[in-house]
Amino acid sequence: MTTSIPSDLPQMAHLTTPEQPWPLRLLSQKIAEYVSKMSRLWVEGEVIQLTRRPNARVQFFTLADLEEKMTMTVKIWSHALPAGISEGSRVIIAAKPDFWTGNGSLSLQADEVRAVGVGDLLARIEALKTKLAAEGLFATERKKALPFLPNKIGLICGRNTKAMHDVVNNATRRWSAVQFEIREVQVQGQGAVEHMIPAIEELDADPAIDVIVLARGGGSVEDLFPFSDERLVRVAAAAKTPIVSAIGHETDSPVLDLVADYRASTPTDAAKAIVPDVDEEKHSLTTTVRRGRVAVDNMLHQAQTELDTLNARPVLASPEVMVDNRAEDLANLRSWANHHITRIVDAHATALAGDLGKLRTLSPLQTLKRGYAVLRTEGVIIASVKDAAANDHIQATLHDGNIDLTVDTIRATTKGS
């Protein structure tokens, strides 16, 4: 049914203004009109809040998407609702959306409901494994090592279950001082994931917790589906504290086993993996100490043998011989050096004396000693009679002093005379 808009109101939603708003009834009618145009479609979810009403023509239940925490009411004819459908069932329904204008609620008018089989769920789990493997969540290098001796263990398990007792008793038997922080929550069926996730996050946030164990004593394939829920798996992968998966199901491995830092086949195996056996450790320590002592004794005996061998060598038996030999070598070297240096000095002294004799022979002073003199006038050497004149004052330099002279007469020597 098409809703006609009064001419005094905006014809389109985007044309409304504070001065010209749509009445709420008109908006509800427009939404109902839009929803009614939607096609019939298939929707998947989990059935919650289903109470069959005997003899009623119509049955009501709530369809939930627990991953996103969304719900929607579903109406269906009683004959179209299979008897095997109950709360917690995973279903696929064929329905048409319906908007109720009275209270502004959206619901689904279903005409067919199909239960999701175990095979379908297992196929989806395999698809999830492929997806998470591609993201690297199963990679060995991202797995954290378990502590050698945890101070406190976080344990998530069902309420008063055998799995809890297996972990606690075996761990305490192996190391009596170990402590536990236990969260007893729902671990199967509807709502199990919603209970386990906060438990993981709370224990992971506690700095005193060294390792977290999720324990369950096996179960059917359907019972283990919560441990393959993508929300739970991603929370476990993001935890900073090492996670131990002790689901105890060898045939079908839940996705949590692949993401966990350590996979234990049973809760008992988990206790053995995370807590060392005190008796075994004492025995191992005793054995190690004994082996260490034997090894040290062997090393000392070998070292003493090597030392005795070294002491028996001549160089260590009579070390002064080596010093005496070197002292004799040093004396010989000193004598050779003195003789060699003296010979070199004498040779150079003889050569120097000869050079000195030649230098003295050629020295002007030797010439002056033979009766020659050097004449200067005003500091200039007189080399010719032309360099002086009568009455000039000149200085004569002899080998042992100077004489001041006055020129009286100048006579030049003729050539050939």
Short mmCIF file of C-alpha atoms in Angstrom, two decimals:
data_model
loop_
_atom_site.label_atom_id
_atom_site.label_comp_id
_atom_site.label_asym_id
_atom_site.label_seq_id
_atom_site.Cartn_x
_atom_site.Cartn_y
_atom_site.Cartn_z
CA MET A 1 0.00 0.00 0.00
CA THR A 2 1.48 3.32 -1.10
CA THR A 3 1.35 6.12 1.44
CA SER A 4 0.24 9.47 0.10
CA ILE A 5 1.96 12.51 1.57
CA PRO A 6 -0.19 15.60 2.18
CA SER A 7 0.67 18.37 -0.19
CA ASP A 8 1.69 20.71 2.61
CA LEU A 9 4.45 18.33 3.76
CA PRO A 10 7.81 17.65 2.09
CA GLN A 11 7.46 14.89 -0.50
CA MET A 12 10.91 13.41 0.16
CA ALA A 13 12.69 12.58 3.41
CA HIS A 14 15.71 14.71 2.60
CA LEU A 15 13.42 17.75 2.14
CA THR A 16 12.16 17.74 5.72
CA THR A 17 13.18 20.67 7.94
CA PRO A 18 12.70 21.69 11.56
CA GLU A 19 9.78 23.82 10.33
CA GLN A 20 8.27 21.04 8.20
CA PRO A 21 8.92 17.65 9.80
CA TRP A 22 7.19 14.39 9.01
CA PRO A 23 4.77 13.01 11.57
CA LEU A 24 6.07 9.79 13.19
CA ARG A 25 3.18 7.81 11.74
CA LEU A 26 4.18 8.92 8.26
CA LEU A 27 7.79 7.81 8.85
CA SER A 28 6.59 4.43 10.16
CA GLN A 29 4.37 3.99 7.14
CA LYS A 30 7.23 4.87 4.78
CA ILE A 31 9.55 2.36 6.50
CA ALA A 32 6.87 -0.34 6.36
CA GLU A 33 6.35 0.42 2.69
CA TYR A 34 10.10 0.12 1.99
CA VAL A 35 10.46 -3.11 3.98
CA SER A 36 7.48 -4.67 2.27
CA LYS A 37 9.29 -4.33 -1.05
CA MET A 38 12.14 -6.57 0.14
CA SER A 39 12.25 -10.05 -1.36
CA ARG A 40 11.96 -13.31 0.48
CA LEU A 41 15.44 -14.37 1.65
CA TRP A 42 17.33 -17.04 3.57
CA VAL A 43 18.79 -16.11 6.96
CA GLU A 44 21.01 -18.09 9.33
CA GLY A 45 21.13 -17.83 13.11
CA GLU A 46 20.66 -19.57 16.43
CA VAL A 47 17.24 -20.16 17.98
CA ILE A 48 16.76 -18.68 21.44
CA GLN A 49 13.62 -18.10 23.53
CA LEU A 50 11.45 -20.68 21.83
CA THR A 51 8.37 -21.77 23.75
CA ARG A 52 5.95 -23.78 21.71
CA ARG A 53 2.32 -22.85 22.31
CA PRO A 54 0.05 -25.87 22.00
CA ASN A 55 -2.88 -25.48 19.60
CA ALA A 56 -1.63 -22.04 18.49
CA ARG A 57 -1.65 -21.32 14.76
CA VAL A 58 1.46 -19.14 14.97
CA GLN A 59 4.68 -19.77 16.87
CA PHE A 60 7.20 -17.15 17.91
CA PHE A 61 10.91 -17.46 18.60
CA THR A 62 13.97 -15.26 18.61
CA LEU A 63 16.73 -15.68 16.01
CA ALA A 64 20.13 -14.55 17.30
CA ASP A 65 23.50 -13.75 15.78
CA LEU A 66 25.59 -14.34 18.88
CA GLU A 67 28.78 -13.17 17.23
CA GLU A 68 27.39 -9.67 16.75
CA LYS A 69 24.89 -9.93 19.64
CA MET A 70 21.89 -9.19 17.41
CA THR A 71 18.41 -10.66 17.74
CA MET A 72 15.16 -10.54 15.78
CA THR A 73 11.69 -11.96 16.41
CA VAL A 74 10.47 -14.62 13.98
CA LYS A 75 6.83 -15.56 13.31
CA ILE A 76 5.98 -18.85 11.65
CA TRP A 77 2.93 -21.02 11.16
CA SER A 78 2.94 -23.86 13.62
CA HIS A 79 2.86 -26.54 10.94
CA ALA A 80 5.98 -25.06 9.30
CA LEU A 81 8.13 -25.30 12.45
CA PRO A 82 9.88 -28.73 12.58
CA ALA A 83 9.56 -30.68 15.81
CA GLY A 84 13.32 -31.08 16.14
CA ILE A 85 13.92 -27.35 16.39
CA SER A 86 14.55 -26.14 19.94
CA GLU A 87 16.48 -23.49 21.82
CA GLY A 88 20.13 -23.61 20.84
CA SER A 89 19.46 -25.04 17.36
CA ARG A 90 21.42 -23.59 14.49
CA VAL A 91 18.91 -22.96 11.69
CA ILE A 92 18.44 -21.49 8.25
CA ILE A 93 15.02 -19.90 7.65
CA ALA A 94 13.24 -18.59 4.60
CA ALA A 95 11.45 -15.41 5.59
CA LYS A 96 10.22 -12.00 4.51
CA PRO A 97 11.01 -8.91 6.63
CA ASP A 98 8.01 -7.26 8.24
CA PHE A 99 7.88 -3.86 9.93
CA TRP A 100 5.20 -3.30 12.56
CA THR A 101 4.24 0.40 12.54
CA GLY A 102 2.59 0.25 15.94
CA ASN A 103 5.83 -0.04 17.92
CA GLY A 104 8.42 0.40 15.18
CA SER A 105 9.70 -3.19 15.42
CA LEU A 106 11.21 -5.27 12.65
CA SER A 107 10.48 -9.00 12.55
CA LEU A 108 10.66 -11.89 10.12
CA GLN A 109 7.66 -13.75 8.73
CA ALA A 110 9.10 -17.24 8.13
CA ASP A 111 7.60 -19.95 6.01
CA GLU A 112 10.38 -22.56 6.18
CA VAL A 113 12.94 -23.59 8.80
CA ARG A 114 15.87 -25.97 8.28
CA ALA A 115 18.26 -27.19 10.93
CA VAL A 116 21.94 -26.81 10.12
CA GLY A 117 23.40 -30.31 10.20
CA VAL A 118 26.63 -31.40 11.81
CA GLY A 119 28.14 -31.87 8.39
CA ASP A 120 27.41 -28.27 7.47
CA LEU A 121 28.94 -27.04 10.71
CA LEU A 122 32.06 -29.17 10.22
CA ALA A 123 32.41 -27.81 6.70
CA ARG A 124 32.22 -24.27 8.07
CA ILE A 125 34.81 -25.12 10.70
CA GLU A 126 37.15 -26.37 7.95
CA ALA A 127 36.57 -23.14 6.06
CA LEU A 128 37.37 -21.20 9.24
CA LYS A 129 40.58 -23.20 9.67
CA THR A 130 41.63 -22.29 6.12
CA LYS A 131 40.86 -18.63 6.78
CA LEU A 132 42.76 -18.44 10.08
CA ALA A 133 45.70 -20.41 8.67
CA ALA A 134 45.99 -17.84 5.88
CA GLU A 135 46.13 -15.12 8.55
CA GLY A 136 49.03 -16.94 10.22
CA LEU A 137 47.22 -17.72 13.50
CA PHE A 138 48.38 -21.34 13.36
CA ALA A 139 52.03 -20.46 12.69
CA THR A 140 54.57 -22.08 14.99
CA GLU A 141 56.66 -18.91 15.37
CA ARG A 142 53.78 -17.02 17.00
CA LYS A 143 53.23 -19.61 19.72
CA LYS A 144 54.46 -18.64 23.18
CA ALA A 145 56.59 -20.98 25.26
CA LEU A 146 55.10 -22.43 28.44
CA PRO A 147 56.76 -21.29 31.69
CA PHE A 148 59.03 -23.88 33.30
CA LEU A 149 57.46 -23.45 36.73
CA PRO A 150 54.23 -21.39 36.73
CA ASN A 151 53.48 -19.53 39.93
CA LYS A 152 49.74 -19.46 39.28
CA ILE A 153 47.65 -21.29 36.67
CA GLY A 154 44.41 -19.91 35.26
CA LEU A 155 41.91 -22.75 34.69
CA ILE A 156 38.69 -22.42 32.68
CA CYS A 157 36.40 -25.44 32.91
CA GLY A 158 32.85 -26.59 33.52
CA ARG A 159 31.29 -26.42 36.94
CA ASN A 160 32.56 -29.21 39.21
CA THR A 161 33.74 -31.34 36.29
CA LYS A 162 36.15 -34.23 36.17
CA ALA A 163 38.38 -32.18 33.88
CA MET A 164 38.91 -29.61 36.63
CA HIS A 165 39.82 -32.28 39.17
CA ASP A 166 42.18 -33.98 36.71
CA VAL A 167 44.13 -30.78 36.12
CA VAL A 168 44.21 -29.64 39.75
CA ASN A 169 44.99 -33.04 41.29
CA ASN A 170 47.70 -34.02 38.81
CA ALA A 171 49.36 -30.61 38.91
CA THR A 172 49.31 -30.50 42.71
CA ARG A 173 50.66 -34.05 42.92
CA ARG A 174 53.59 -33.06 40.70
CA TRP A 175 54.32 -29.74 42.44
CA SER A 176 52.47 -29.09 45.67
CA ALA A 177 53.23 -25.35 45.75
CA VAL A 178 51.39 -24.59 42.49
CA GLN A 179 48.40 -22.21 42.76
CA PHE A 180 45.20 -22.03 40.69
CA GLU A 181 42.79 -19.30 39.68
CA ILE A 182 39.72 -21.24 38.53
CA ARG A 183 36.79 -19.98 36.45
CA GLU A 184 33.95 -22.50 36.37
CA VAL A 185 31.79 -21.50 33.41
CA GLN A 186 29.53 -23.05 30.81
CA VAL A 187 31.66 -24.87 28.22
CA GLN A 188 29.01 -26.36 25.91
CA GLY A 189 25.71 -25.45 24.36
CA GLN A 190 24.09 -22.07 23.87
CA GLY A 191 25.92 -19.23 25.60
CA ALA A 192 29.13 -21.19 26.24
CA VAL A 193 31.24 -18.86 24.10
CA GLU A 194 29.78 -15.81 25.85
CA HIS A 195 30.88 -17.28 29.20
CA MET A 196 34.35 -18.46 28.18
CA ILE A 197 35.50 -15.26 26.44
CA PRO A 198 35.22 -13.01 29.55
CA ALA A 199 36.97 -15.71 31.59
CA ILE A 200 39.93 -15.74 29.17
CA GLU A 201 40.14 -11.94 29.09
CA GLU A 202 39.95 -11.67 32.89
CA LEU A 203 42.68 -14.24 33.48
CA ASP A 204 44.85 -12.78 30.71
CA ALA A 205 44.64 -9.36 32.35
CA ASP A 206 45.87 -10.76 35.69
CA PRO A 207 49.70 -10.35 35.83
CA ALA A 208 49.94 -13.15 38.41
CA ILE A 209 48.64 -15.74 35.91
CA ASP A 210 51.50 -17.43 34.03
CA VAL A 211 49.46 -19.83 31.86
CA ILE A 212 45.76 -20.34 31.03
CA VAL A 213 44.24 -23.81 30.56
CA LEU A 214 40.89 -24.43 28.85
CA ALA A 215 39.89 -27.92 29.98
CA ARG A 216 37.05 -30.19 29.04
CA GLY A 217 36.80 -33.95 29.24
CA GLY A 218 35.96 -34.69 25.63
CA GLY A 219 32.36 -34.91 24.41
CA SER A 220 30.44 -35.26 21.17
CA VAL A 221 31.27 -33.27 18.08
CA GLU A 222 28.31 -30.96 18.75
CA ASP A 223 29.46 -30.38 22.34
CA LEU A 224 32.84 -29.13 21.10
CA PHE A 225 31.50 -26.59 18.60
CA PRO A 226 32.01 -23.65 21.02
CA PHE A 227 35.76 -24.35 20.92
CA SER A 228 35.69 -23.73 17.16
CA ASP A 229 33.80 -20.45 17.44
CA GLU A 230 35.72 -17.69 15.65
CA ARG A 231 35.15 -15.20 18.46
CA LEU A 232 36.62 -17.51 21.09
CA VAL A 233 39.51 -18.49 18.84
CA ARG A 234 40.51 -14.89 18.11
CA VAL A 235 40.40 -13.94 21.79
CA ALA A 236 42.68 -16.90 22.59
CA ALA A 237 45.05 -15.93 19.76
CA ALA A 238 45.24 -12.34 21.02
CA ALA A 239 46.00 -13.35 24.63
CA LYS A 240 49.42 -12.35 25.96
CA THR A 241 49.41 -15.28 28.40
CA PRO A 242 50.25 -18.74 26.97
CA ILE A 243 47.07 -20.73 26.24
CA VAL A 244 46.82 -24.51 26.73
CA SER A 245 43.95 -26.33 25.01
CA ALA A 246 42.95 -29.46 26.92
CA ILE A 247 39.70 -30.36 25.17
CA GLY A 248 40.41 -34.07 25.14
CA HIS A 249 39.06 -34.99 21.72
CA GLU A 250 41.52 -36.76 19.44
CA THR A 251 39.25 -37.51 16.45
CA ASP A 252 37.99 -34.02 15.62
CA SER A 253 40.43 -31.26 16.54
CA PRO A 254 38.63 -28.01 17.47
CA VAL A 255 40.06 -24.81 16.02
CA LEU A 256 41.21 -23.78 19.51
CA ASP A 257 43.71 -26.67 19.46
CA LEU A 258 45.42 -25.12 16.43
CA VAL A 259 45.55 -21.59 17.83
CA ALA A 260 46.59 -22.53 21.36
CA ASP A 261 50.25 -22.28 22.31
CA TYR A 262 50.13 -25.92 23.48
CA ARG A 263 47.63 -28.66 22.71
CA ALA A 264 47.15 -31.30 25.39
CA SER A 265 45.38 -34.53 24.49
CA THR A 266 43.66 -34.66 27.90
CA PRO A 267 43.39 -32.49 31.02
CA THR A 268 45.84 -34.87 32.72
CA ASP A 269 48.31 -34.34 29.88
CA ALA A 270 47.87 -30.58 30.31
CA ALA A 271 48.83 -30.83 33.99
CA LYS A 272 51.96 -32.81 33.09
CA ALA A 273 52.92 -30.30 30.40
CA ILE A 274 52.64 -27.16 32.50
CA VAL A 275 53.94 -28.37 35.87
CA PRO A 276 57.23 -30.28 36.29
CA ASP A 277 57.30 -33.37 38.52
CA VAL A 278 59.23 -32.50 41.68
CA ASP A 279 60.53 -36.06 42.13
CA GLU A 280 61.71 -36.23 38.51
CA GLU A 281 63.35 -32.83 38.81
CA LYS A 282 65.16 -33.86 42.03
CA HIS A 283 66.36 -37.08 40.38
CA SER A 284 67.44 -35.17 37.28
CA LEU A 285 69.23 -32.59 39.43
CA THR A 286 71.04 -35.33 41.39
CA THR A 287 72.08 -37.06 38.17
CA THR A 288 73.25 -33.78 36.66
CA VAL A 289 75.31 -32.92 39.74
CA ARG A 290 76.93 -36.37 39.71
CA ARG A 291 77.76 -36.09 36.03
CA GLY A 292 79.10 -32.60 36.62
CA ARG A 293 81.42 -33.80 39.34
CA VAL A 294 82.72 -36.61 37.17
CA ALA A 295 83.27 -34.20 34.30
CA VAL A 296 85.11 -31.73 36.56
CA ASP A 297 87.31 -34.54 37.99
CA ASN A 298 88.18 -35.66 34.46
CA MET A 299 89.03 -32.12 33.44
CA LEU A 300 91.24 -31.63 36.51
CA HIS A 301 93.04 -34.95 35.93
CA GLN A 302 93.67 -34.07 32.28
CA ALA A 303 94.90 -30.59 33.23
CA GLN A 304 97.27 -32.06 35.87
CA THR A 305 98.67 -34.51 33.31
CA GLU A 306 99.28 -31.70 30.82
CA LEU A 307 100.93 -29.61 33.57
CA ASP A 308 103.23 -32.46 34.57
CA THR A 309 104.23 -32.94 30.93
CA LEU A 310 105.06 -29.26 30.60
CA ASN A 311 107.06 -29.23 33.83
CA ALA A 312 109.15 -32.16 32.58
CA ARG A 313 110.40 -30.21 29.56
CA PRO A 314 113.97 -28.81 29.83
CA VAL A 315 112.84 -25.26 29.44
CA LEU A 316 110.75 -25.51 32.61
CA ALA A 317 112.90 -28.06 34.46
CA SER A 318 116.01 -25.75 34.23
CA PRO A 319 114.70 -22.35 33.11
CA GLU A 320 118.03 -20.63 34.07
CA VAL A 321 119.74 -22.41 31.14
CA MET A 322 117.67 -20.43 28.71
CA VAL A 323 118.59 -17.20 30.52
CA ASP A 324 122.32 -18.06 30.58
CA ASN A 325 122.32 -18.86 26.86
CA ARG A 326 120.65 -15.58 26.09
CA ALA A 327 123.09 -13.71 28.36
CA GLU A 328 126.07 -15.20 26.48
CA ASP A 329 124.47 -14.25 23.15
CA LEU A 330 123.95 -10.73 24.46
CA ALA A 331 127.63 -10.43 25.56
CA ASN A 332 128.83 -11.61 22.14
CA LEU A 333 126.56 -9.14 20.43
CA ARG A 334 127.81 -6.31 22.68
CA SER A 335 131.52 -7.17 21.93
CA TRP A 336 130.83 -7.36 18.21
CA ALA A 337 128.99 -4.05 18.30
CA ASN A 338 131.81 -2.29 20.20
CA HIS A 339 134.49 -3.59 17.80
CA HIS A 340 132.39 -2.78 14.73
CA ILE A 341 131.54 0.71 15.91
CA THR A 342 135.19 1.46 16.88
CA ARG A 343 136.41 0.35 13.47
CA ILE A 344 133.85 2.54 11.72
CA VAL A 345 134.72 5.57 13.90
CA ASP A 346 138.47 5.12 13.25
CA ALA A 347 137.92 4.88 9.51
CA HIS A 348 135.84 8.02 9.49
CA ALA A 349 138.36 9.86 11.72
CA THR A 350 141.21 9.05 9.24
CA ALA A 351 139.11 10.25 6.34
CA LEU A 352 138.20 13.39 8.20
CA ALA A 353 141.87 14.16 9.00
CA GLY A 354 142.80 13.83 5.34
CA ASP A 355 139.98 16.14 4.29
CA LEU A 356 140.98 18.62 6.99
CA GLY A 357 144.60 18.65 5.70
CA LYS A 358 143.41 19.37 2.18
CA LEU A 359 141.11 22.08 3.44
CA ARG A 360 143.95 23.74 5.40
CA THR A 361 146.25 23.61 2.38
CA LEU A 362 143.70 25.44 0.32
CA SER A 363 142.80 27.86 3.12
CA PRO A 364 143.59 31.62 2.47
CA LEU A 365 145.03 31.77 6.00
CA GLN A 366 147.81 29.36 5.03
CA THR A 367 148.62 31.61 2.08
CA LEU A 368 148.79 34.63 4.38
CA LYS A 369 151.20 32.76 6.67
CA ARG A 370 153.66 32.52 3.78
CA GLY A 371 153.98 36.37 3.77
CA TYR A 372 151.04 37.40 1.67
CA ALA A 373 148.53 40.09 2.69
CA VAL A 374 145.03 41.17 1.60
CA LEU A 375 144.64 44.90 0.91
CA ARG A 376 141.29 46.70 1.31
CA THR A 377 140.19 50.25 0.93
CA GLU A 378 136.91 51.18 2.48
CA GLY A 379 136.12 47.46 2.82
CA VAL A 380 136.71 46.74 -0.88
CA ILE A 381 139.55 44.35 -1.80
CA ILE A 382 142.31 45.96 -3.89
CA ALA A 383 143.01 43.54 -6.73
CA SER A 384 144.93 45.96 -9.00
CA VAL A 385 147.14 49.12 -8.74
CA LYS A 386 144.29 50.80 -10.48
CA ASP A 387 142.09 50.27 -7.42
CA ALA A 388 144.23 52.64 -5.29
CA ALA A 389 145.68 56.15 -5.55
CA ALA A 390 148.45 58.05 -3.84
CA ASN A 391 147.73 59.10 -0.28
CA ASP A 392 144.86 56.52 0.02
CA HIS A 393 144.47 54.95 3.38
CA ILE A 394 144.33 51.20 3.04
CA GLN A 395 144.21 48.20 5.42
CA ALA A 396 146.49 45.21 5.07
CA THR A 397 145.19 41.90 6.53
CA LEU A 398 147.94 39.46 7.52
CA HIS A 399 147.57 35.97 9.08
CA ASP A 400 147.85 37.36 12.59
CA GLY A 401 146.25 40.87 12.34
CA ASN A 402 145.71 44.07 10.37
CA ILE A 403 148.01 47.02 9.45
CA ASP A 404 146.78 50.47 8.41
CA LEU A 405 148.84 51.94 5.56
CA THR A 406 149.03 55.14 3.47
CA VAL A 407 149.80 54.89 -0.23
CA ASP A 408 152.94 56.85 -1.11
CA THR A 409 153.77 55.85 -4.63
CA ILE A 410 152.08 53.56 -7.16
CA ARG A 411 154.13 51.75 -9.76
CA ALA A 412 152.49 49.56 -12.30
CA THR A 413 154.30 46.49 -13.63
CA THR A 414 154.80 46.45 -17.33
CA LYS A 415 153.97 43.37 -19.35
CA GLY A 416 156.89 41.15 -19.88
CA SER A 417 158.98 42.51 -17.06
#
